[in-house]
Amino acid sequence: MSSPAGRIGARVKRGDDPRLLTGRGRYVDDVTLPRMVHAAFVRSVHAHARLVHVELDRARRAPGVVGVLTGDAVATLCKPYRGVLLHYKGMKTGAMRPLAVDRVRYVGEPIVAVAAESRAAADDAAALIEVEYEPLPAVLAPESAVAAGAPLIHPELGDNVLYETRLTAGDVERAFADAGRVWVRTFTTGRHTGVPLEPRSLIADYEPATRALTVWISTQVPHMMQAVLAELFGLREQRVRVIAPDVGGSFGIKIHVYQDDMAACALALTLGRPVKFVASRRESFLSDIHAREQTIRVEVAADGEGILTAMRASITAAVGPYSAYPRSSVVEGGQVLRLLPGPYRVRNYDAALRVVAQNKVITSQYRAVGHPIATAVTESMIDLVARDLGLDPAEARRRNLVRPEDLPYTSAAGNVFDSGSYQAALARLLEAADYDRLRREQGAARAAGRHVGIGLACFVELTGPGAQFYGVGGAPISGQEGTTVRLEPGGAVTALVGVTNQGQGTHTALAQIIADVLDVPLDDVAVLSGDTAVVPYGGGTWASRGMPIGGSATLLAARALGERIRTVAAALLEAHAADIELGGSRAAVRGSPERGLSYAELARAAHFRSNELRGVEPSLEATVHYTNPGAWTFTNGAHLAVVEVDTDTGRVRILRYVAVDDCGRIINPALVEGQIAGGVAQGLGGALMEHCVYDDTGQLLSTTLMDYAVPTCADLPPIEMYHLESPAPGLAGGFKGAGEAGVTGAPAAILNAVNDALAPLGVMLSDQPITPERVVRALRQR
């Protein structure tokens, strides 16, 4: 018999293998199954322009084409949407649609969607579409967005400022007036993007008879996507099913709603046929969210002993023409605003944030949202203070870090550190790296004419947020997480979890929690996720919440199942539930191990002979939903980088990297180290090479992996990793997140190491990425 894949589009008759039928729970008599089609897009070639005319006739007549949609047609199916969070008072943005209507606002914005019987046919037809544009002035630099007379990206908004806010604490003016010294610097961080191995992709299948939409999609947030699709397309939420199989990398790129994804769903609704869309690598660069484009002017005051007394900052975040939906594009700047004081005891703080629109790709949340920017700025200023006052950088940090006796500590930005190992992490780092020896070796290298630098970075990482992050702002993003754990008739355990798997080992870690609580072999635990029709409601995977929230829900669900097992076993063994002990996949009476049942025996009795339970509910299943009782919890760490700079070529080579991280109670050290190492690699890329480069007309120049450099194994030294454990006191398992620590610490440690190497030459860099061109230019301009 031919495979089901070989029969798609074939006529199916009663008696055929049921797997070849519709898959929608019904038999067919004599029908033709809808053949899946493929989507391609015509995208804007201008950063800002009016759409004068779109000629579609040739494309509609092209071989294999089954449908062509423009913005006006999709607008009748899908509501416009705005990425506004209500708790960011005064925030505004223009409306976004799946396909542009009347105007395009960045190079790569989709204008026309084409569906054809193959991707090649769809691409060929898209190439036949002619778009007539009326180019408009493009707003690219953040300063030009707010200049007098600047072109308006959304005229109805009145200006290009999407959001402004200010955060103050203490008596900043007096602290600066009384300061022994004041240091001022301006830092910039270049745009970069996630570049996951698997690009964004989906298959959307619509059943017109029941108005049911099923979407298989590479996403971190299936329940959010279910809610969004139902709302935007006017469908009943229970009729929308989102399935997120194992995802090949995401890094926050796949928590957003993309215009082309919505357009592909609109094609499915229009055609009544499954529609597949897989972004090419070039399309990914042109449409995946970017991040990190910020300018921060910072002032730091300190006394003669290097004790920080005050900080002032002005943050400008340029975020593209729209605020991303539904999470918005203001959160990254807001994170920088709240994280600049870092893990230090600075009490006087005044910072302003301005978020502006521009005609580039939308920016939004990407791994370690805002953390690498804030950490690099603050850690660079700590080094500057230390250098000018003749202090060792490690000693300057030691004098300012939060101490154990300060906990719980509320920072000047309002962050509550309920636990942590700030001083201990630095001490462990210096010991593990043999810091004094490194300084002696650096001196010898300098004497030999080599430019070797050592960089430190101490940081905090916000993890495990609850509803305070998005839900309170009206976004359909769950702050809680659900887990169902059940004992199967054969004695194995199945867990259904809301958190998703992007390659970080979530299923393994959750299975370990369950196996530990119920004392069963790890192989007896199966973890399923990613299907809104199957798993409990949850927020998915983002902001390092998998273990703090999902792990805690799973821990409590496993404990609740343990209680169910004890109750059922007590009924079968004629004992009190309090006297039942669990161990070795068995339930037995305390003190009488011969009076016991294996989990399989107990489960078979409950499932097949429930009459033996005498009034006890025949249930061996437990569901728990859990949320962080606080706003979030903080991981902390301390990293060290050793680099050598070639002053002729500007090339930076990393000689050594040491990381100490405290992510609370550790479930699986190997998985944590994988997260740290991967994060360091990504942080290194952002610090040294990754950059979404635009020309002065708004054309993205880095749309291939030949132009957009990502780190390879050749760029990374072996990463030495050490762990401390300060359990989170407010969370059920004491778990904290680990997914973003590496990318938080690495840019700061590398920037400081480069500046330490160049300090004898009178050079200090404050722009990232630290490309060879920038190093050479700085050396020539000194």
mmCIF file of N, CA, C and O in Angstrom, residues 82 92-95 103 105 152-159:
data_model
loop_
_atom_site.group_PDB
_atom_site.id
_atom_site.type_symbol
_atom_site.label_atom_id
_atom_site.label_comp_id
_atom_site.label_asym_id
_atom_site.label_seq_id
_atom_site.Cartn_x
_atom_site.Cartn_y
_atom_site.Cartn_z
ATOM 1 N N ARG A 82 -2.872 45.916 17.341
ATOM 2 C CA ARG A 82 -1.872 46.850 17.864
ATOM 3 C C ARG A 82 -1.206 46.255 19.092
ATOM 4 O O ARG A 82 -1.881 45.770 19.995
ATOM 5 N N LYS A 92 1.402 54.031 22.473
ATOM 6 C CA LYS A 92 0.593 54.069 21.251
ATOM 7 C C LYS A 92 1.363 53.401 20.124
ATOM 8 O O LYS A 92 2.594 53.243 20.185
ATOM 9 N N THR A 93 0.655 52.991 19.100
ATOM 10 C CA THR A 93 1.283 52.424 17.906
ATOM 11 C C THR A 93 0.255 52.396 16.791
ATOM 12 O O THR A 93 -0.958 52.432 17.040
ATOM 13 N N GLY A 94 0.740 52.314 15.559
ATOM 14 C CA GLY A 94 -0.153 52.169 14.430
ATOM 15 C C GLY A 94 -0.675 50.747 14.331
ATOM 16 O O GLY A 94 -0.112 49.806 14.888
ATOM 17 N N ALA A 95 -1.774 50.583 13.609
ATOM 18 C CA ALA A 95 -2.379 49.265 13.424
ATOM 19 C C ALA A 95 -1.566 48.452 12.423
ATOM 20 O O ALA A 95 -1.082 48.971 11.416
ATOM 21 N N ARG A 103 0.015 51.550 2.369
ATOM 22 C CA ARG A 103 1.364 52.037 2.646
ATOM 23 C C ARG A 103 2.225 50.897 3.181
ATOM 24 O O ARG A 103 1.734 50.044 3.927
ATOM 25 N N ARG A 105 5.927 50.137 5.332
ATOM 26 C CA ARG A 105 6.693 50.890 6.316
ATOM 27 C C ARG A 105 8.043 50.267 6.654
ATOM 28 O O ARG A 105 8.728 50.748 7.540
ATOM 29 N N LEU A 152 6.226 61.450 9.303
ATOM 30 C CA LEU A 152 5.456 60.646 10.238
ATOM 31 C C LEU A 152 5.193 59.264 9.653
ATOM 32 O O LEU A 152 4.645 59.134 8.558
ATOM 33 N N ILE A 153 5.582 58.241 10.386
ATOM 34 C CA ILE A 153 5.372 56.869 9.927
ATOM 35 C C ILE A 153 3.891 56.511 9.998
ATOM 36 O O ILE A 153 3.362 55.840 9.112
ATOM 37 N N HIS A 154 3.239 56.973 11.041
ATOM 38 C CA HIS A 154 1.779 56.828 11.183
ATOM 39 C C HIS A 154 1.219 58.233 11.428
ATOM 40 O O HIS A 154 1.186 58.703 12.568
ATOM 41 N N PRO A 155 0.778 58.920 10.389
ATOM 42 C CA PRO A 155 0.328 60.309 10.569
ATOM 43 C C PRO A 155 -0.753 60.461 11.631
ATOM 44 O O PRO A 155 -0.808 61.490 12.312
ATOM 45 N N GLU A 156 -1.601 59.451 11.792
ATOM 46 C CA GLU A 156 -2.696 59.566 12.757
ATOM 47 C C GLU A 156 -2.203 59.622 14.206
ATOM 48 O O GLU A 156 -2.937 60.030 15.108
ATOM 49 N N LEU A 157 -0.932 59.236 14.454
ATOM 50 C CA LEU A 157 -0.404 59.271 15.821
ATOM 51 C C LEU A 157 0.129 60.648 16.205
ATOM 52 O O LEU A 157 0.333 60.924 17.385
ATOM 53 N N GLY A 158 0.423 61.481 15.236
ATOM 54 C CA GLY A 158 0.882 62.832 15.529
ATOM 55 C C GLY A 158 2.377 62.988 15.644
ATOM 56 O O GLY A 158 2.915 64.076 15.442
ATOM 57 N N ASP A 159 3.112 61.917 15.994
ATOM 58 C CA ASP A 159 4.573 61.940 16.046
ATOM 59 C C ASP A 159 5.074 60.507 15.977
ATOM 60 O O ASP A 159 4.290 59.564 15.830
#
